[in-house]
Coordinates of N, CA, C and O and ligand atoms in Angstrom, one line a residue:
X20 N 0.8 -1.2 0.0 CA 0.0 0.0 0.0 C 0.9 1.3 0.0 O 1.7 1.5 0.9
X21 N 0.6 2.2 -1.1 CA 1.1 3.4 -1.1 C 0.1 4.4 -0.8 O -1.0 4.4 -1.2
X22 N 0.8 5.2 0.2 CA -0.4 6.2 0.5 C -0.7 7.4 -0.6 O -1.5 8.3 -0.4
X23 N 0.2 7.2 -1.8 CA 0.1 8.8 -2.0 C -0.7 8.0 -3.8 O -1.2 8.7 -4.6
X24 N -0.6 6.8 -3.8 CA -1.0 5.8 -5.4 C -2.4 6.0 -5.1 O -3.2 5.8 -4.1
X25 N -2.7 6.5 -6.4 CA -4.9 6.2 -6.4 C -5.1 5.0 -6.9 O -6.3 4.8 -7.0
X26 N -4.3 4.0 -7.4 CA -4.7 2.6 -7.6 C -5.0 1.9 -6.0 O -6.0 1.1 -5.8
X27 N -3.9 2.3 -4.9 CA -4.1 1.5 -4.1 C -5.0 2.2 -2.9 O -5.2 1.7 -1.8
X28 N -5.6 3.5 -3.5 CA -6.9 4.1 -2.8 C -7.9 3.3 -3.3 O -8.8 2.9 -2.6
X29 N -7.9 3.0 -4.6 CA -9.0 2.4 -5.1 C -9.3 0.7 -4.6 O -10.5 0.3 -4.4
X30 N -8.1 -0.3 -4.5 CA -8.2 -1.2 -4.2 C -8.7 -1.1 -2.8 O -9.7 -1.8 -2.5
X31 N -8.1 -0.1 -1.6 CA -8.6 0.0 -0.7 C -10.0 0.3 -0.6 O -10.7 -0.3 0.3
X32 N -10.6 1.1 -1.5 CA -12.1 1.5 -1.1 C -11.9 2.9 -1.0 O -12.9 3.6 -1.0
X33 N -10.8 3.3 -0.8 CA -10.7 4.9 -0.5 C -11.7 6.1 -1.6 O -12.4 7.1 -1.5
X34 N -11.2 5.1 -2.5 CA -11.4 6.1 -3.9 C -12.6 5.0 -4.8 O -12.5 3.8 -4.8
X35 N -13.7 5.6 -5.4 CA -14.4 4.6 -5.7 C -13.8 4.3 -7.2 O -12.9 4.9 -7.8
X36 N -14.7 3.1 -7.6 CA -14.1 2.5 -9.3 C -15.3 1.6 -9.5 O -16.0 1.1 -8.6
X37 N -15.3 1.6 -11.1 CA -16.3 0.9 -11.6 C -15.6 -0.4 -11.4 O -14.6 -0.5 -12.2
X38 N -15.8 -1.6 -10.7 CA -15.0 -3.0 -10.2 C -16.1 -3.7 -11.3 O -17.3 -3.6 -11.4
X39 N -14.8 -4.4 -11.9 CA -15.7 -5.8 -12.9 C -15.5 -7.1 -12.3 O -16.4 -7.9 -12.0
X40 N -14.5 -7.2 -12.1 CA -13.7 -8.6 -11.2 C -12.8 -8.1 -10.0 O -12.1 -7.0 -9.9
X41 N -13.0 -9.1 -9.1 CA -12.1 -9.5 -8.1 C -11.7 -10.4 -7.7 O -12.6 -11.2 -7.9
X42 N -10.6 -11.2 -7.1 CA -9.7 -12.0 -6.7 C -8.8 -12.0 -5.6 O -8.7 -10.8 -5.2
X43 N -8.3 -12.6 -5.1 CA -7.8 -12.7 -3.8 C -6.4 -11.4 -4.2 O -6.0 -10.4 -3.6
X44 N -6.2 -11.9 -5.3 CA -4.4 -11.0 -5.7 C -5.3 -9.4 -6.6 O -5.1 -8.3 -6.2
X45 N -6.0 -9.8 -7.6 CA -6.3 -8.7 -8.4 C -7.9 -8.0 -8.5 O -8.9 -8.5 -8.1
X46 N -7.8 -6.8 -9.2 CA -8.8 -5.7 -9.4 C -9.2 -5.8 -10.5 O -8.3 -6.0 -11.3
X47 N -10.0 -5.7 -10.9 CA -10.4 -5.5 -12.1 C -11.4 -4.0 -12.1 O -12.3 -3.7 -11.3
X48 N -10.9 -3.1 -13.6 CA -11.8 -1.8 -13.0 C -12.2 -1.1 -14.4 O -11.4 -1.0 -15.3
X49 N -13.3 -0.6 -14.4 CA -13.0 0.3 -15.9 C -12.2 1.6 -15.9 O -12.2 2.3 -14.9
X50 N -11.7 1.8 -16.9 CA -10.7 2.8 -17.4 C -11.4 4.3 -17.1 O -12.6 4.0 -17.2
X51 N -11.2 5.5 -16.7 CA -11.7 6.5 -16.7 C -11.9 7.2 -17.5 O -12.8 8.0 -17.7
X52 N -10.9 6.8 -18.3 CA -10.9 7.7 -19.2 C -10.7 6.8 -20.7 O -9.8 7.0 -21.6
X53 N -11.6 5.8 -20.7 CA -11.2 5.0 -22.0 C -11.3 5.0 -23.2 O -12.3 5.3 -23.8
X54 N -10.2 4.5 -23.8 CA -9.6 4.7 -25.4 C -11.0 3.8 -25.9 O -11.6 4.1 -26.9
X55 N -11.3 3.0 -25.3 CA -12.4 2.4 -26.2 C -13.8 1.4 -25.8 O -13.4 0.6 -25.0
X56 N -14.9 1.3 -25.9 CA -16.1 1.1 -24.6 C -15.7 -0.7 -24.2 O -15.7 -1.8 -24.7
X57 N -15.4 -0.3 -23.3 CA -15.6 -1.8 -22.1 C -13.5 -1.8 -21.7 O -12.8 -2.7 -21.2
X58 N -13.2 -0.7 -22.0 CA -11.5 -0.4 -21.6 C -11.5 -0.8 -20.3 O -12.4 -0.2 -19.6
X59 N -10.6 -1.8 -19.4 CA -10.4 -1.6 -18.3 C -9.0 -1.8 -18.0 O -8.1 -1.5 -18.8
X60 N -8.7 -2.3 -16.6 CA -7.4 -1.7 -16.2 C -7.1 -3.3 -15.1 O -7.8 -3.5 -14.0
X61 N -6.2 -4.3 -15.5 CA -6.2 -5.2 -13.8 C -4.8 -4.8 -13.1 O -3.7 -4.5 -13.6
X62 N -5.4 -5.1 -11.8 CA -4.2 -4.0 -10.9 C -4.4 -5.2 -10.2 O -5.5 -5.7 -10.1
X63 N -3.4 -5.6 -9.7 CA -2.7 -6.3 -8.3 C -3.0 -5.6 -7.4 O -3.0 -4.3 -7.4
X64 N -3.5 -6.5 -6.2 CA -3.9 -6.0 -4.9 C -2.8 -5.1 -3.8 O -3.1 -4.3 -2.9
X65 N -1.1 -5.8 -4.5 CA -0.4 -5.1 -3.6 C 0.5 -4.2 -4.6 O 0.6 -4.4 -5.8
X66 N 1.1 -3.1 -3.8 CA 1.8 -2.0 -4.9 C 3.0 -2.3 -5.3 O 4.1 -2.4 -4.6
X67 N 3.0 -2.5 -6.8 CA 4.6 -2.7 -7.6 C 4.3 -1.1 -8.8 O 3.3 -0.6 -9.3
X68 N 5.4 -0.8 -8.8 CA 5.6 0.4 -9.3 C 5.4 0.4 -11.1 O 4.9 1.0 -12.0
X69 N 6.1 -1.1 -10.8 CA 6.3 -1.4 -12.7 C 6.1 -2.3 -12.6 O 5.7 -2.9 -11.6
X70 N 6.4 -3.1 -14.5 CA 6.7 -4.3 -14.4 C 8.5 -5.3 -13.8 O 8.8 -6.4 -13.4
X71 N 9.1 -4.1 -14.1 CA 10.6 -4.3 -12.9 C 10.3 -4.4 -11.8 O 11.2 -5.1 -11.3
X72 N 9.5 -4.1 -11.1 CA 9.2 -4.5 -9.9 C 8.2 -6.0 -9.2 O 8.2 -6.6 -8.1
X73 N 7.4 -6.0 -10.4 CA 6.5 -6.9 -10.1 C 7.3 -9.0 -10.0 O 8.1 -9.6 -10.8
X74 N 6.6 -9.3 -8.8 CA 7.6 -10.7 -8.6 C 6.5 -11.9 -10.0 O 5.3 -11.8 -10.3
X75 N 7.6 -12.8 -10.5 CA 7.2 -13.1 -10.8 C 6.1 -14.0 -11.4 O 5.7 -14.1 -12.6
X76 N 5.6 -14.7 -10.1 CA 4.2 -14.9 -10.1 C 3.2 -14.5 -10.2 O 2.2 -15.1 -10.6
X77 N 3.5 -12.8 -9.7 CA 2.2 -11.9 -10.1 C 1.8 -12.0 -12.1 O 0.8 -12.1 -12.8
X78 N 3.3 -11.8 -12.2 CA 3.6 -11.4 -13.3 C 2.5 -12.6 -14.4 O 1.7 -12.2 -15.3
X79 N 2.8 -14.2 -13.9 CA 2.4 -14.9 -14.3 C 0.9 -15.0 -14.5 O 0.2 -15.3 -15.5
X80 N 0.7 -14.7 -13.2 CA -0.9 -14.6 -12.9 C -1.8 -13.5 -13.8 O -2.8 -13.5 -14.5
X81 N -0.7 -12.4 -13.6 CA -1.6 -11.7 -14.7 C -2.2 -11.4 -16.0 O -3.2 -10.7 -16.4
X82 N -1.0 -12.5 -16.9 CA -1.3 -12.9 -18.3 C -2.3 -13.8 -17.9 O -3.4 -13.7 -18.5
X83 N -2.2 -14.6 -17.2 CA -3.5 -16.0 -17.3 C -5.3 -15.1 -16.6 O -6.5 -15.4 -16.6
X84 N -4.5 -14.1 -16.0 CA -6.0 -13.5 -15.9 C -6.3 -12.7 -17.4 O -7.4 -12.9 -18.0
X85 N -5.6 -12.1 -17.7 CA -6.1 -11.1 -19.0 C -6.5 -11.9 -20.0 O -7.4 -11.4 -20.7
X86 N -6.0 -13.3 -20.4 CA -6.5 -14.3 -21.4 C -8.2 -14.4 -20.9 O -9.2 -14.4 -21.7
X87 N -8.2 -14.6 -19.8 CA -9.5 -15.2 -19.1 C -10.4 -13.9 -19.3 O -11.5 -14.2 -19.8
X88 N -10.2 -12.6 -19.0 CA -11.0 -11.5 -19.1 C -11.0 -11.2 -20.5 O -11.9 -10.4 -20.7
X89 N -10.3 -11.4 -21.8 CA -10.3 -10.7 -22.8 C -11.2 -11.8 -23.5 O -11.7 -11.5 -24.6
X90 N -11.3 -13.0 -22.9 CA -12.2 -14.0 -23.6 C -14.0 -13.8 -23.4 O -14.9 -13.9 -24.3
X91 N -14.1 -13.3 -21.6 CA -15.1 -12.8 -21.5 C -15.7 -11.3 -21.7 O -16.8 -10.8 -21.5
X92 N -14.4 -10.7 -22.1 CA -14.9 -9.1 -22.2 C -15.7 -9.5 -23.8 O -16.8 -9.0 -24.2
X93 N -15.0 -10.3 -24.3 CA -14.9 -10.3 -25.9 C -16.2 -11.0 -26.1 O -16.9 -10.6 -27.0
X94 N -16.6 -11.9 -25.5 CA -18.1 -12.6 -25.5 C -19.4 -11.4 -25.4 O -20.4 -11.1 -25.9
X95 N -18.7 -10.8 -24.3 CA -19.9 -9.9 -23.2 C -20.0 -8.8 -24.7 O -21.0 -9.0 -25.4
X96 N -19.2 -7.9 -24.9 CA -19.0 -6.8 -25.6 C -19.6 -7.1 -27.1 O -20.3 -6.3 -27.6
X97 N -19.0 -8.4 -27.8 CA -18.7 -8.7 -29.2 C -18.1 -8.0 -30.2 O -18.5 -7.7 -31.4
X98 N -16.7 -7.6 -29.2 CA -16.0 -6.8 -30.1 C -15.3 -7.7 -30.8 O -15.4 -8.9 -30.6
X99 N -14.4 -7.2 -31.9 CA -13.6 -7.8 -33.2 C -12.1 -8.2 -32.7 O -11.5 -8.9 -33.4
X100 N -11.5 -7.6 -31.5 CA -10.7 -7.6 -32.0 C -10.2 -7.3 -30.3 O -11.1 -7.0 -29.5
X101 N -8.5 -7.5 -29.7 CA -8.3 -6.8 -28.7 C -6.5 -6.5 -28.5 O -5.5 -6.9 -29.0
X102 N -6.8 -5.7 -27.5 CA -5.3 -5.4 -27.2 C -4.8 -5.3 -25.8 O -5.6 -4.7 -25.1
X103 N -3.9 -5.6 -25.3 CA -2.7 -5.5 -24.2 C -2.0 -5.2 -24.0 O -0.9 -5.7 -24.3
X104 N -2.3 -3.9 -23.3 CA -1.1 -2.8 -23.2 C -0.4 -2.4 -21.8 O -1.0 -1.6 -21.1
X105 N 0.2 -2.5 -21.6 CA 1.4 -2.5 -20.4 C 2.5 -1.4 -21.0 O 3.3 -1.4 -21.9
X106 N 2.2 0.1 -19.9 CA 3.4 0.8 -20.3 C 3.9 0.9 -18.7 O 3.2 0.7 -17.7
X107 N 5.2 1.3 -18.7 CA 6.5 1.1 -17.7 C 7.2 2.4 -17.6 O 8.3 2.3 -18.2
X108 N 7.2 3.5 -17.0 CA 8.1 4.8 -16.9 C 7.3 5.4 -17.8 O 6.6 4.8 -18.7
X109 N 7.5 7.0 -17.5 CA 7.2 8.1 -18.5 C 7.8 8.0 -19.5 O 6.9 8.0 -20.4
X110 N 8.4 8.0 -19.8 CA 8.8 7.8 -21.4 C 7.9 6.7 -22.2 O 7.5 6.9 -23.4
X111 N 7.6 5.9 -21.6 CA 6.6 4.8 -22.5 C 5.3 4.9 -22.3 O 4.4 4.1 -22.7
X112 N 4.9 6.4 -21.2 CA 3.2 6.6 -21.4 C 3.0 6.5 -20.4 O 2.0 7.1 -19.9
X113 N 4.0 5.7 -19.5 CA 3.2 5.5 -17.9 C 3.0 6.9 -16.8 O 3.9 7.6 -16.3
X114 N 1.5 7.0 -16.5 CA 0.9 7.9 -15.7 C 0.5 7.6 -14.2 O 0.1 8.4 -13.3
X115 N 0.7 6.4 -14.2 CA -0.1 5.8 -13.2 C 1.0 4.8 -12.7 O 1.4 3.8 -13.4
X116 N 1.6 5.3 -11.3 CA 3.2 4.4 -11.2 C 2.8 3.3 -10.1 O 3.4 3.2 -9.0
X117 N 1.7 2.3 -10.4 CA 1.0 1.2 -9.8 C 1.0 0.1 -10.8 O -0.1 0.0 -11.2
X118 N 1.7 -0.8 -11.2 CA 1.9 -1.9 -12.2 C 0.0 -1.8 -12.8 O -1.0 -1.9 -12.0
X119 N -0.1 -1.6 -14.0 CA -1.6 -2.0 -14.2 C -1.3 -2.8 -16.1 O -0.4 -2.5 -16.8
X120 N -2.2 -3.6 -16.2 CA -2.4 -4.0 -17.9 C -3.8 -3.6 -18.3 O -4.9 -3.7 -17.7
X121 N -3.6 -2.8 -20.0 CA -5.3 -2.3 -19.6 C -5.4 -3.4 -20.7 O -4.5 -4.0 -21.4
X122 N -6.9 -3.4 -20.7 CA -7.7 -4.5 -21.4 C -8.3 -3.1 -22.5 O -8.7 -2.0 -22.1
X123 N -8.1 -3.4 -23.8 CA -8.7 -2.6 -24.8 C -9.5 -3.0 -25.4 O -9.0 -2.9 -26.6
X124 N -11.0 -3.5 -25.6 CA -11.5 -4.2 -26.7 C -11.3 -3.0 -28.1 O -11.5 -1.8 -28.2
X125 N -10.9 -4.0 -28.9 CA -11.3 -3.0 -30.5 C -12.7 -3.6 -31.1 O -13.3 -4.6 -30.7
X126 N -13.1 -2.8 -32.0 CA -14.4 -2.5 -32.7 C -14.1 -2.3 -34.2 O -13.1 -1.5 -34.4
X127 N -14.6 -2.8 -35.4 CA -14.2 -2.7 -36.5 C -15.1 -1.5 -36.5 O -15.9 -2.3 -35.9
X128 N -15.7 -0.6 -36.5 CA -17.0 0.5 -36.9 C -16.1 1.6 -35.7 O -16.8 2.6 -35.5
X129 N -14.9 1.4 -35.0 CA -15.6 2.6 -34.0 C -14.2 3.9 -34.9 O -13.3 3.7 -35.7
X130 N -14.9 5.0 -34.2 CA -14.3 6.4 -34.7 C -12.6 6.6 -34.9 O -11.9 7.0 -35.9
X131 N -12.2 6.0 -33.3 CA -10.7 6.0 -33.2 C -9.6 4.6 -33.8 O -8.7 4.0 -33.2
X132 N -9.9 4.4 -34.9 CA -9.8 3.4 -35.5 C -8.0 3.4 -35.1 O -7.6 2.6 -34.3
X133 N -7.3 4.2 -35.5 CA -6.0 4.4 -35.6 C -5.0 4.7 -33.8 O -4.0 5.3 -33.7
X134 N -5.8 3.9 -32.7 CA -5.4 4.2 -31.4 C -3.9 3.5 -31.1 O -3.1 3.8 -30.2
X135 N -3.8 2.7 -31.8 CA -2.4 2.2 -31.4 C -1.1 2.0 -32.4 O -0.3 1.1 -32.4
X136 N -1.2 3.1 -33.3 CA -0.6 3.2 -34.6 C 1.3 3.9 -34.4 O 1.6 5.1 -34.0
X137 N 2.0 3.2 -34.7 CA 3.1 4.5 -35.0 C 3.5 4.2 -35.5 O 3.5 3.1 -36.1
X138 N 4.8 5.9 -35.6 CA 5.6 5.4 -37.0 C 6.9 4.8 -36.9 O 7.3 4.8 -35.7
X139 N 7.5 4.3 -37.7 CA 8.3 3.2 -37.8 C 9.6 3.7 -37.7 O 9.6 4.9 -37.3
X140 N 10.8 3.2 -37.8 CA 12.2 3.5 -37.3 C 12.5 2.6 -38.6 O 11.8 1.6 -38.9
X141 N 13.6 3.1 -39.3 CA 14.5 1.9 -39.9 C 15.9 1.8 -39.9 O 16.5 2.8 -39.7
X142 N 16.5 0.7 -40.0 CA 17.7 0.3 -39.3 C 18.7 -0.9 -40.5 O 18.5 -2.1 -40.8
X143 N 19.4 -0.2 -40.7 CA 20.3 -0.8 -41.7 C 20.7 -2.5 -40.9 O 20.7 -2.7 -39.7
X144 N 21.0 -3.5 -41.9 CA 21.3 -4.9 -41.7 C 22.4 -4.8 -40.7 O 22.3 -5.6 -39.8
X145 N 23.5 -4.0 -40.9 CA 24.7 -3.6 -39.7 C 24.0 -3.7 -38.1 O 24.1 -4.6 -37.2
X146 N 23.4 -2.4 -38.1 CA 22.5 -2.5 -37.1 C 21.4 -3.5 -36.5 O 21.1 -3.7 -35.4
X147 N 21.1 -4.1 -37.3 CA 20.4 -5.0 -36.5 C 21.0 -6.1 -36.0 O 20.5 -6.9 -35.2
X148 N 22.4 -6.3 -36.6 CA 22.9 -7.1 -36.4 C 23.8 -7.4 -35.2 O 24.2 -8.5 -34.8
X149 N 24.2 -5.7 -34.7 CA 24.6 -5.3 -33.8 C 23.5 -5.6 -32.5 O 23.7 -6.2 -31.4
X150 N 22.4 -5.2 -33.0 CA 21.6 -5.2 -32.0 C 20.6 -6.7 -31.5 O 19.6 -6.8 -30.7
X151 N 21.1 -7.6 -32.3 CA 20.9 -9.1 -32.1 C 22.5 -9.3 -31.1 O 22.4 -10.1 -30.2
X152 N 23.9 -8.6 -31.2 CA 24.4 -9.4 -30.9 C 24.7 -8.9 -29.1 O 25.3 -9.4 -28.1
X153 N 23.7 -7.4 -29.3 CA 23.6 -6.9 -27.9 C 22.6 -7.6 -27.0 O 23.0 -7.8 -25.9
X154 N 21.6 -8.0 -27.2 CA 20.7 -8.6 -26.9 C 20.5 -10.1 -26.7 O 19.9 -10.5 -25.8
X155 N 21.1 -11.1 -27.7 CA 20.9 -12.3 -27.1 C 22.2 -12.8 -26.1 O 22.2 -13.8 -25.5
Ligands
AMP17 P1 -0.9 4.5 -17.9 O1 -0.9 5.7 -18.8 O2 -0.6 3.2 -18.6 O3 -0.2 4.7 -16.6 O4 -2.5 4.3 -17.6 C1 -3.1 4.9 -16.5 C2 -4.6 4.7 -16.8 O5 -5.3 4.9 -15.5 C3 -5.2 5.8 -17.7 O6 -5.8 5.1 -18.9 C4 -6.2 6.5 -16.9 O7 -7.3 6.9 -17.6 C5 -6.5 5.5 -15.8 N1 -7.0 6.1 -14.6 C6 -6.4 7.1 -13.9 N2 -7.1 7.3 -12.7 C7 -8.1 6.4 -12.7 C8 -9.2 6.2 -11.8 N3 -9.4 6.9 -10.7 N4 -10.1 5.1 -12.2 C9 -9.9 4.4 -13.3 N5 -8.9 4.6 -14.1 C10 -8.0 5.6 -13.9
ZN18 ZN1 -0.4 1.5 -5.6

């Protein structure tokens, strides 16, 4: 528990949230502000900052929950399509410094068609090759 995190106000009860699921470890909540209808957010019950922080069990648990929720959001909703988004530090978007994965259902018909689009980098054969030999 952080006192100063509104995820773990919300888990607490402090702060209210639209709650879809719960579990002994996790939250399930709709988005406030969502990219797209039935967006939500699952938060672990205790506070990890990131995914660097999060142990790896949680870690585990949280993919096998989001398969289980994206199967039933996707039934409930009858959207087309979905996404799994995990950002980590400001630089990658992160606003909210409480480990969360949001659940995005997509929609072939909706307005914001283009929500997870960018542009591309390219990188000479040298380079990548450097960068396979940094990496594995
Ligand atoms: P991120 O940018 O990945 O850190 O995502 C943070 C998300 O938390 C954003 O999509 C916000 O809309 C959402 N959010 C912030 N405050 C609340 C809240 N009180 N209840 C539900 N979602 C929230
Ligand atoms: Zn927290």
């Amino acid at each position: 528990m952080d006192q100063n995190c509104i995820f773990c106000k919300i888990i607490t009860g402090k702060i209210p949230s639209k709650k879809i699921y719960e579990d002994e470890d996790f939250l399930v909540i709709l988005d406030v502000n969502p990219a797209s209808k039935g967006h939500a957010l699952i938060l672990p019950k205790e506070h990890y900052a990131n995914l660097y922080e999060l142990p790896e069990d949680l870690a585990a648990k949280t993919m096998l929950l989001a398969k289980k929720m994206a199967e039933h959001m996707t039934k409930k909703l009858s959207c087309d399509g979905f996404n799994l988004i995990q950002n980590n530090g400001e630089v990658a978007g992160q606003t909210v410094f409480h480990f969360h994965l949001h659940l995005i259902p997509r929609y072939q018909d909706a307005e914001n068609d283009d929500l997870l689009r960018w542009d591309t980098l390219e990188f000479t054969g040298e380079e990548l090759t450097a960068m396979v030999k940094l990496l594995v």
